[in-house]
Coordinates of C-alpha atoms (C1' of nucleotides) in Angstrom, one line a residue:
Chain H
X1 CA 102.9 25.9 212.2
X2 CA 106.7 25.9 213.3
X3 CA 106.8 25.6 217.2
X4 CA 109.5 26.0 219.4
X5 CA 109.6 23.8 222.9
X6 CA 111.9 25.3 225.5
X7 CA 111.9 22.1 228.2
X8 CA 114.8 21.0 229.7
X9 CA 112.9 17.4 230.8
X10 CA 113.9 14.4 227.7
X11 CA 110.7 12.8 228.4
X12 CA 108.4 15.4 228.6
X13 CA 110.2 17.4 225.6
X14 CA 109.4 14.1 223.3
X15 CA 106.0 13.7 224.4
X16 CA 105.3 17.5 223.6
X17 CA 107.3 17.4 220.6
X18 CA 105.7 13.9 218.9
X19 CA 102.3 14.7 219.5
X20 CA 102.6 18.6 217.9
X21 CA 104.1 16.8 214.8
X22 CA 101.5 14.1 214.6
X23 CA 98.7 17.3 214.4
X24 CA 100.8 18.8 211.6
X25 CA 103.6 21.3 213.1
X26 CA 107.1 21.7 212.8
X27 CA 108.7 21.5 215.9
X28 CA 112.2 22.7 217.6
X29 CA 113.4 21.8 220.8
X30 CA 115.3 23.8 222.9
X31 CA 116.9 22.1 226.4
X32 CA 117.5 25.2 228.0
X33 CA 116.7 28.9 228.5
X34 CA 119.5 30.0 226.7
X35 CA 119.6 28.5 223.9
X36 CA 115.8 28.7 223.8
X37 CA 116.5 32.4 223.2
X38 CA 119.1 32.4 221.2
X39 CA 116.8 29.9 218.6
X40 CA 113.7 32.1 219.1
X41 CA 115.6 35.3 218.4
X42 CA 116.8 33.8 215.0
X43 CA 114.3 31.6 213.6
X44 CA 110.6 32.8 213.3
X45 CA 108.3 30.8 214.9
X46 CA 104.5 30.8 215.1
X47 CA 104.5 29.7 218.9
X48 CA 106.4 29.0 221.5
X49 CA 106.3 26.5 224.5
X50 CA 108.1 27.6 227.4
X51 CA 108.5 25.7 230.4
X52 CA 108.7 28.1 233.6
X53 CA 111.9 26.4 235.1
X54 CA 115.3 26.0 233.2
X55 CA 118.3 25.3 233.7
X56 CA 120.7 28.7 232.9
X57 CA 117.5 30.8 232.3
X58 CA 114.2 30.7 233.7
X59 CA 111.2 31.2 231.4
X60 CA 110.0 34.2 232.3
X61 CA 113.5 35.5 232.0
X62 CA 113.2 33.8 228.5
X63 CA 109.9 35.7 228.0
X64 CA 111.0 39.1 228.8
X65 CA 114.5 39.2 226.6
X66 CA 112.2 38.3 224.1
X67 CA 109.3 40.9 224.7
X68 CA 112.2 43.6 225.6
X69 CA 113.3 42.5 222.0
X70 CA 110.1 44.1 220.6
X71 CA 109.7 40.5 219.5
X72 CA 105.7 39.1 220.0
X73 CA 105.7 35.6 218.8
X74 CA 103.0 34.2 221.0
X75 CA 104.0 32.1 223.9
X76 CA 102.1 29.7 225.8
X77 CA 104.0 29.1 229.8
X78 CA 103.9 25.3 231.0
X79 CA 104.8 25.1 234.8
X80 CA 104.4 22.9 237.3
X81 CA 103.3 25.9 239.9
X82 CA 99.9 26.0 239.4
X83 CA 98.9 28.4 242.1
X84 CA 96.7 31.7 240.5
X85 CA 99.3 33.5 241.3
X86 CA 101.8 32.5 239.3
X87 CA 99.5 32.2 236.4
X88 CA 98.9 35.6 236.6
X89 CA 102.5 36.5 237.0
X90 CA 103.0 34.8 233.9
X91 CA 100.6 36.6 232.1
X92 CA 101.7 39.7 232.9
X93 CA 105.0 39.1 232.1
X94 CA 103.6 38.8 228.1
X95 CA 102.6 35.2 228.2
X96 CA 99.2 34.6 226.3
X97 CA 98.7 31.7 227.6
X98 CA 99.6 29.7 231.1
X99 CA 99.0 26.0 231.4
X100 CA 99.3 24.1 234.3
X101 CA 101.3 20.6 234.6
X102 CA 100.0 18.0 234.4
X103 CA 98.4 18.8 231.4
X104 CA 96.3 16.5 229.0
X105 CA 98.3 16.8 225.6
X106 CA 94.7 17.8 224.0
X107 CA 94.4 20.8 225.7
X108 CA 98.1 21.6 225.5
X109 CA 97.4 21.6 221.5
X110 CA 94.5 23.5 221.5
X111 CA 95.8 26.2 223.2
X112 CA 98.9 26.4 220.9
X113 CA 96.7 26.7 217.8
X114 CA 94.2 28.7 219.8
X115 CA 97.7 31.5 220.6
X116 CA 98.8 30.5 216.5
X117 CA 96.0 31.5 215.3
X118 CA 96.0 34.8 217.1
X119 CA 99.0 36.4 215.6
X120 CA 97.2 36.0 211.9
X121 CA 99.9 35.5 209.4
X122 CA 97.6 37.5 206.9
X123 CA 98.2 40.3 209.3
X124 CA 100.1 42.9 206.9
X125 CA 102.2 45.8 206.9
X126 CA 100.2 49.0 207.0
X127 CA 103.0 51.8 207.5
X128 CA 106.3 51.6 206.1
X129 CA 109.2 53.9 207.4
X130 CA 112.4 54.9 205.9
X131 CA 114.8 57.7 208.0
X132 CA 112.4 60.2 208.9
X133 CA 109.8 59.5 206.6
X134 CA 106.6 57.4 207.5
X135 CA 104.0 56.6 205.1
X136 CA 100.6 55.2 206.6
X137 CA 99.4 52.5 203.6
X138 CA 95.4 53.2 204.9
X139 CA 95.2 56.9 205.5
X140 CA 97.1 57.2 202.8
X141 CA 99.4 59.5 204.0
X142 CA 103.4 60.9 204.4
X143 CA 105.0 62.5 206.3
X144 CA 108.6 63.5 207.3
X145 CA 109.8 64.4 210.4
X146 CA 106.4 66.4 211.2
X147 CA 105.8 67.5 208.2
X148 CA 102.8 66.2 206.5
X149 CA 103.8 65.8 202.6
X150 CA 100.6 65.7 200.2
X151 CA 100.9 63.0 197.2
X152 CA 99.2 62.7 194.4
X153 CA 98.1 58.9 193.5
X154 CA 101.3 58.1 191.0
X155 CA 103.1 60.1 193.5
X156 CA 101.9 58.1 196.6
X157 CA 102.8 54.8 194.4
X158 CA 106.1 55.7 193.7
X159 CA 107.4 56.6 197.0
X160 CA 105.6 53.4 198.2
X161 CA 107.6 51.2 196.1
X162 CA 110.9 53.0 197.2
X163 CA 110.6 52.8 200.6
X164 CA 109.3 48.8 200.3
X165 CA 113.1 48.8 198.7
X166 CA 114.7 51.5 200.9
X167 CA 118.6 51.2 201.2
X168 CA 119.0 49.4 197.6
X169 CA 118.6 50.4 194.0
X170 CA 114.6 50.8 192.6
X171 CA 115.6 50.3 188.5
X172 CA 113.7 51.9 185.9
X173 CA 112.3 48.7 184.6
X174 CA 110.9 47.8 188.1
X175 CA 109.4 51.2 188.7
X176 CA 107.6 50.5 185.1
X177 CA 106.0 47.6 186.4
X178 CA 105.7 48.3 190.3
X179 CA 104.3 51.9 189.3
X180 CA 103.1 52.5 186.0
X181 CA 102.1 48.4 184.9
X182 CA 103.8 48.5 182.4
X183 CA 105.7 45.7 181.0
X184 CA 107.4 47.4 178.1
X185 CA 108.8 50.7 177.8
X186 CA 107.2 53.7 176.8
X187 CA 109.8 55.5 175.4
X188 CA 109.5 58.5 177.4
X189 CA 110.3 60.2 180.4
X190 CA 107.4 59.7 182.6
X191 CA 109.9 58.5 185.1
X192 CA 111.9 61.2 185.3
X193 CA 109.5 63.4 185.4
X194 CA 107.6 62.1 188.1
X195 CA 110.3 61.6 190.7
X196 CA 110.9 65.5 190.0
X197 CA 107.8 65.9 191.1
X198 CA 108.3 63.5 194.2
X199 CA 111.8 65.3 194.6
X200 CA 110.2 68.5 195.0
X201 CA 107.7 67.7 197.9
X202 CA 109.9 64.8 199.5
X203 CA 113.3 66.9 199.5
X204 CA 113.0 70.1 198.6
X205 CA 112.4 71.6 201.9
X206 CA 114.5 69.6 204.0
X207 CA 118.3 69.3 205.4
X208 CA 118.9 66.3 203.7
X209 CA 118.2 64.8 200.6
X210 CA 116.7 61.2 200.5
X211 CA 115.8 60.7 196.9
X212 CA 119.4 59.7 195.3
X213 CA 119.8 59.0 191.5
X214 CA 122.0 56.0 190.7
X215 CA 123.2 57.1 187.3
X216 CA 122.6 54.2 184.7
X217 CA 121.1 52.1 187.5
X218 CA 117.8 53.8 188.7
X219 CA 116.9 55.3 192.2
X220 CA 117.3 54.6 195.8
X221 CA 115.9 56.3 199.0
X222 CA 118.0 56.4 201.6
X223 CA 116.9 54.9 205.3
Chain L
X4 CA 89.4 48.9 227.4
X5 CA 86.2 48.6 226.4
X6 CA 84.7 45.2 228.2
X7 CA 81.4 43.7 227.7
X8 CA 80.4 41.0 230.4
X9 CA 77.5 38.0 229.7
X10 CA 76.6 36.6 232.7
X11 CA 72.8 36.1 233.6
X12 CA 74.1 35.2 237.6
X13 CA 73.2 39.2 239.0
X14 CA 75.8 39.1 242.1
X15 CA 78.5 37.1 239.9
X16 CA 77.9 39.9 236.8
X17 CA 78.4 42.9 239.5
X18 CA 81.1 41.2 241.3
X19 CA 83.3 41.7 238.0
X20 CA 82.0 44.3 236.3
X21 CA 82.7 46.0 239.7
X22 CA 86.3 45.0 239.9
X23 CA 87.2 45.6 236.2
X24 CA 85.5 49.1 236.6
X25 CA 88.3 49.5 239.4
X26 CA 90.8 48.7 237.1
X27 CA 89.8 51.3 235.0
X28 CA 87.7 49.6 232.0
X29 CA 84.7 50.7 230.8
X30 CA 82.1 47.5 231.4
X31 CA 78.8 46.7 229.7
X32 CA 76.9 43.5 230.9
X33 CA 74.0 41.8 229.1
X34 CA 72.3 39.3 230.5
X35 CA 71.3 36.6 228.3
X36 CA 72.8 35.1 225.1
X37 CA 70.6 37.1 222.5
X38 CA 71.1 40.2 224.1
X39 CA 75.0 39.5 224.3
X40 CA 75.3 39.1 221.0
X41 CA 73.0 42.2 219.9
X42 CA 75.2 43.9 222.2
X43 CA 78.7 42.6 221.0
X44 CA 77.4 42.8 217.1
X45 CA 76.5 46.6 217.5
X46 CA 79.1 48.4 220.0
X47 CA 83.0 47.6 219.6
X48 CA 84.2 46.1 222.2
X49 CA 88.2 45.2 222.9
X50 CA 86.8 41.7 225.0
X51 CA 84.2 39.9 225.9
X52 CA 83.7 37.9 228.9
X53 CA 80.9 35.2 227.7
X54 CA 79.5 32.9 230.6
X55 CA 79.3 29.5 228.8
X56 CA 75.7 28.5 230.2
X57 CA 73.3 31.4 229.8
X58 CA 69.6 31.7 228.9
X59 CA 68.7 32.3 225.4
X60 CA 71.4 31.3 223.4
X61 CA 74.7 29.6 225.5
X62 CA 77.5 30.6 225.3
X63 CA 79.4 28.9 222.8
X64 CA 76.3 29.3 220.5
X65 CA 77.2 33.2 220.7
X66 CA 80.8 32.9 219.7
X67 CA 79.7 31.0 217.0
X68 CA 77.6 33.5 216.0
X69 CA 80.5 36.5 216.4
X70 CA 83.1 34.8 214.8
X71 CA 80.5 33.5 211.9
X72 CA 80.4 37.4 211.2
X73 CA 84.0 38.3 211.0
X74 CA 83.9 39.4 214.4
X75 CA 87.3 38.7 216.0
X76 CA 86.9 40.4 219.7
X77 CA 88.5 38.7 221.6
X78 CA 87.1 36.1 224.1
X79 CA 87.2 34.9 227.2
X80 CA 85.4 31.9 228.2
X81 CA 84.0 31.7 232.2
X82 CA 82.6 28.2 233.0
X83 CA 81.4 26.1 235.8
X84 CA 83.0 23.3 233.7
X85 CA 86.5 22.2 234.6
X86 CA 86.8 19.2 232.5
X87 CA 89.2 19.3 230.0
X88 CA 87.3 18.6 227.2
X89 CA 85.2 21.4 228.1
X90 CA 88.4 23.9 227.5
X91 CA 89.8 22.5 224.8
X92 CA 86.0 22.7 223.0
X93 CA 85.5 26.7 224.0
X94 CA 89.2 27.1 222.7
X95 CA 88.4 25.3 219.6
X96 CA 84.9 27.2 218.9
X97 CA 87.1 30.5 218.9
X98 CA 87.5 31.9 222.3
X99 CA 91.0 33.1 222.8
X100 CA 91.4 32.1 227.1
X101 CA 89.0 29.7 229.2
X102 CA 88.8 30.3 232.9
X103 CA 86.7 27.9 235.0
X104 CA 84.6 28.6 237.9
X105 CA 85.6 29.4 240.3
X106 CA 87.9 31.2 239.7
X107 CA 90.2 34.6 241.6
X108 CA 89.3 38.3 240.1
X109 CA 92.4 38.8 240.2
X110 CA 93.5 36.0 237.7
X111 CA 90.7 37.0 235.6
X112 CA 91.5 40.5 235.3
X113 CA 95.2 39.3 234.4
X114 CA 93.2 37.0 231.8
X115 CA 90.6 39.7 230.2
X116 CA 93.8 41.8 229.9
X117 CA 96.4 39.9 228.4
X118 CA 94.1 38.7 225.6
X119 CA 93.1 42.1 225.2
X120 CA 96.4 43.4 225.1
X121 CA 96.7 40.6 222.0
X122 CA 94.3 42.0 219.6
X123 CA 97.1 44.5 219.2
X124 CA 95.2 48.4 218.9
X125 CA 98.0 49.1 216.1
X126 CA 96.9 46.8 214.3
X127 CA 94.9 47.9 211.9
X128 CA 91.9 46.5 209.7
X129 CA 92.8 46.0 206.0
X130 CA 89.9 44.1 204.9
X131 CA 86.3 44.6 205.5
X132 CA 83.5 42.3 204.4
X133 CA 79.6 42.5 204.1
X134 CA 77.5 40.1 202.8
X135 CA 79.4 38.9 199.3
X136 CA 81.7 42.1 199.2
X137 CA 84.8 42.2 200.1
X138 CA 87.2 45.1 200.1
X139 CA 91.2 45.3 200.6
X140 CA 91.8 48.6 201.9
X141 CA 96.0 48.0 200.7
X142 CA 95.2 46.9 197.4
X143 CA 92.5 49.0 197.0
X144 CA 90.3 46.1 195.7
X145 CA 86.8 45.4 195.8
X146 CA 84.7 42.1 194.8
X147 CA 81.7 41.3 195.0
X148 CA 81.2 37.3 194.5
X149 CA 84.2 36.2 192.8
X150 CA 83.6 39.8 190.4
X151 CA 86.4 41.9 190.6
X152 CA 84.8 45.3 190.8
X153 CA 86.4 48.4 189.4
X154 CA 86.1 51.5 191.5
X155 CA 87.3 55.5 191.2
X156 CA 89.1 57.2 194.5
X157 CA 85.5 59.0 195.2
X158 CA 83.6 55.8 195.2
X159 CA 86.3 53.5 196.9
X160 CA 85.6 56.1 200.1
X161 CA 81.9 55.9 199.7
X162 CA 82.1 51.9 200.0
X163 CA 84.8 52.3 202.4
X164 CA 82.5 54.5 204.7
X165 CA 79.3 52.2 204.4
X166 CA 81.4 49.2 204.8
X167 CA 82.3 50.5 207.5
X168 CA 79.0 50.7 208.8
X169 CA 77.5 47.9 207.2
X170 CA 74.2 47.5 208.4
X171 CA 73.4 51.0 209.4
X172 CA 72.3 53.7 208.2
X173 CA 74.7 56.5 206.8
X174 CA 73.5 60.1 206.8
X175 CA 74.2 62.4 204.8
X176 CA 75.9 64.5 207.1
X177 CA 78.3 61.8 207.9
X178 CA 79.1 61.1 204.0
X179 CA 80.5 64.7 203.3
X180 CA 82.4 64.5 206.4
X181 CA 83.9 61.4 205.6
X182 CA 83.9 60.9 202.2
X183 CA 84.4 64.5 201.2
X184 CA 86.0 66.1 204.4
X185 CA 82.6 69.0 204.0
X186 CA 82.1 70.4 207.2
X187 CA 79.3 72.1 205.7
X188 CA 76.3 71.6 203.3
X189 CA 77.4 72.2 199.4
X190 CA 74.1 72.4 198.4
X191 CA 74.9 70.4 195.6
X192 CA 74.1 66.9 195.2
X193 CA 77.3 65.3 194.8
X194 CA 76.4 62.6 197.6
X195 CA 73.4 61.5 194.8
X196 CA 75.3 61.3 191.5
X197 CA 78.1 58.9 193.5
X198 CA 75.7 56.5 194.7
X199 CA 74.0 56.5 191.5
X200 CA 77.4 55.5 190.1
X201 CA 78.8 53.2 192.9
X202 CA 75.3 51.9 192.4
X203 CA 75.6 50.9 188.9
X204 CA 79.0 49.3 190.1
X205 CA 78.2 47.4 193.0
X206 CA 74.8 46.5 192.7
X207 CA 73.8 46.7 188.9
X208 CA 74.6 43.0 187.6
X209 CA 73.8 41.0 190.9
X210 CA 70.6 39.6 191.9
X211 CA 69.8 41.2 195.4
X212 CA 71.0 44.7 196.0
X213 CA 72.9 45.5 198.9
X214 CA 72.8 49.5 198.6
X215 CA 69.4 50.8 200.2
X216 CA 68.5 55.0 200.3
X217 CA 66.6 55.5 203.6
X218 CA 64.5 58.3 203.0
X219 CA 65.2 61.2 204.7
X220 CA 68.0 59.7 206.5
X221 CA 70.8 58.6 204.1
X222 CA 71.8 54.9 202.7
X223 CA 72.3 51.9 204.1
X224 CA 74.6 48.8 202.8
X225 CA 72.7 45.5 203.9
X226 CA 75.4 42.9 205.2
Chain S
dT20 C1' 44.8 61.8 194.4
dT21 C1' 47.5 65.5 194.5
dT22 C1' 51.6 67.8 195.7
dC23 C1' 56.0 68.5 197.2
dA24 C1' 60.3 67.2 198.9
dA25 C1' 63.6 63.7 198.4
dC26 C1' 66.0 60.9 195.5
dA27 C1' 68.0 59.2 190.7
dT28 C1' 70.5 59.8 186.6
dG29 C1' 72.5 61.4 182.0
dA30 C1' 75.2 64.8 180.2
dA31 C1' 78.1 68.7 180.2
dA32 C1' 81.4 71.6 182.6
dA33 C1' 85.2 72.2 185.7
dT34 C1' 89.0 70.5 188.0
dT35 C1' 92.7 67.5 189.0
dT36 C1' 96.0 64.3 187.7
dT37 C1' 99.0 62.4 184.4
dG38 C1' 101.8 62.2 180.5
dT39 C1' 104.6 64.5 176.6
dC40 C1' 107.8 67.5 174.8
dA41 C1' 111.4 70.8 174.5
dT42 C1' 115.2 72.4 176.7
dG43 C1' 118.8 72.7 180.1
dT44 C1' 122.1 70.5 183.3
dT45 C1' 125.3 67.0 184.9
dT46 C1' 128.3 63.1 184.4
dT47 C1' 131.5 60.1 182.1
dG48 C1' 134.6 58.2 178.7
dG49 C1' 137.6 59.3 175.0
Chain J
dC21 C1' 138.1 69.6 176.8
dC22 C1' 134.4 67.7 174.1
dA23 C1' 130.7 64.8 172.9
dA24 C1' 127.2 61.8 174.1
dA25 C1' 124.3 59.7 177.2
dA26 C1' 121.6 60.1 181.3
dC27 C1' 119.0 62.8 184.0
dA28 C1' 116.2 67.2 185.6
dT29 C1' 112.6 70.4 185.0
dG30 C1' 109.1 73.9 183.3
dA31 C1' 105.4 74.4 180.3
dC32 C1' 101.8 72.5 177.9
dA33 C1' 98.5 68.8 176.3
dA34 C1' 95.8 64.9 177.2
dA35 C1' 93.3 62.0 180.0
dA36 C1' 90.8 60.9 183.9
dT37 C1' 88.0 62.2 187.7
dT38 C1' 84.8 65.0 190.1
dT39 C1' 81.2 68.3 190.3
dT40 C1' 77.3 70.8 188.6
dC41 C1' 73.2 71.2 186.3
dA42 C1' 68.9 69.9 184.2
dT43 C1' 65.4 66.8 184.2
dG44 C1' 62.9 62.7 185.5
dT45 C1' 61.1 59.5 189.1
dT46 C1' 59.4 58.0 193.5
dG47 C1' 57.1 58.1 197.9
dA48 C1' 54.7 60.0 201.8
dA49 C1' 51.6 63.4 203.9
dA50 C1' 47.6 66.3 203.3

DNA sequence: TTTCAACATGAAAATTTTGTCATGTTTTGG
DNA sequence: CCAAAACATGACAAAATTTTCATGTTGAAA
């Protein structure tokens, strides 16, 4: 797990930081609120360790630039203030997790992998969107802007794979083996045809095309 | 939210399920182990608040149980027990917070919330499990063992539904609305022919079957 | 034990989906 | 401007999927 510790305290920092390595975890250290955010902001950690009081930004400052952010990496609150009050405060302000100093390092750690664990890293994308379109992976669905759009199966997979790519260039060849399996080429037009047919449900009835041919590259759907 | 509270203590159970009814959940309470997990296994709940000693079956006995299932409601641990060893155990067998006793409503309404807030409602289920089968709703997978399992659209919804409730029976009724979007009877016995098919798939080569009919009520997948 | 409704299943029919082909249009280099 | 390659599309053919139908089997109540 890569962890981030936001404490601006040397000695308590190392103490955090050894014993998180020792159980197998990557660990940052960040000495004060700032730069905590900047670090969290940019790097993708599975947890962070935020101590309540920083120097330039407090950590519940910290905690809601980051939430405001849309960002949810877990984040487990140290503080010294142990009154219910504050814990609660802390939670509310997106914490999922408030521990009390002093702490015993044990528990410290099992709540970190306890908060890890929660945002599952199996946890996969279910709805892709591109400009006004939104697919929904499990119901199997489209639409654009509220229109609901009605694919057939090779339909449904090729839109799928353009809008996993939206922005660059699908080629032919990767369409063949995202779409259709195959790993050679068939020597026809199936390709062409069926983005016609996407074309004509997709675009057809709308302002803007999205659907672009590349000429001699392949395709590209526009976000 | 959706909040079922173990707790065999009478005033203690009423005492929260009174304040979290204020705050606008919807509260269950059972009050021993067995009957918490019967409870938790059969209704969905968005937390549970487990009391760690209870008759029956204790506490951490009953997230064992849960999470042994596949169940990942999330949990919140109440306890008499303060020690630290005694937190970092119920976070380890599990349960997502640990509150000791005693403790303010107020913090543990900030508590029940926040890790109910976690188990993010977006986020969507793409796998479901029962007994040895196993089916990826993205890749549209199913296995059964370690056999890959090939299925058509039609029959992929069929399992999907009785995965879906796994353990229960499935009427008839429920099939053709969910499976085949009939709001009505066809008078046909489509429902029939695509067991007897999914059958042959699922069930065919393996040594117990997990597909039961209930007659005059409708099928039944055994977990 | 008999009877009847509920359920199971193989095979054929109907429908849906996918792919091929023929033909037309656009783009680009010479 | 012309030719050739790349792409677009309507119509049809093929393949896959779903439904219906006919017939057999099973289980529970009378």
């Amino acid at each position: 797990m890569r962890i981030l510790v936001v404490e601006d305290d040397e000695v308590a920092a190392e103490y955090v930081r050894k014993g998180l390595m020792e159980a197998g975890h990557v660990v940052d250290r960040a000495s004060d609120g700032e730069l905590g955010l900047e670090m969290a902001k940019v790097a993708d950690y599975d947890a962070l360790i935020l101590d309540r009081m920083l120097p330039k930004r407090d950590g519940l400052s910290l905690l809601g630039a980051l939430r405001e952010d849309g960002d949810s990496t877990p984040v487990l609150i140290l503080s010294a203030l142990g009154e219910v009050d504050q814990k609660v405060e802390g939670l509310r302000a997106g914490g999922d997790d408030y521990l009390a100093k002093p702490y015993s390092f044990t528990e410290l750690l099992a709540r970190v992998e306890a908060i890890g664990r929660r945002s599952d890293p199996t946890a996969a994308v279910t709805k892709l969107k591109a400009g006004d379109m939104e697919m929904d992976l499990l119901a199997r669905t489209v639409k654009r802007g509220d229109q609901k759009i009605f694919l057939q199966p090779r339909e449904f997979r090729l839109l799928e794979c353009l809008m996993r790519h939206a922005g660059r260039v699908v080629t032919r060849t990767m369409l063949l083996e995202k779409v259709w399996d195959y790993h050679f080429d068939p020597q026809t037009n199936v390709i062409d045809v069926h983005v016609s047919r996407l074309r004509a449900k997709i675009d057809k009835n709308f302002e803007t095309p999205m659907l672009h041919t590349v000429r001699g590259a392949g395709y590209r759907l526009q976000a």
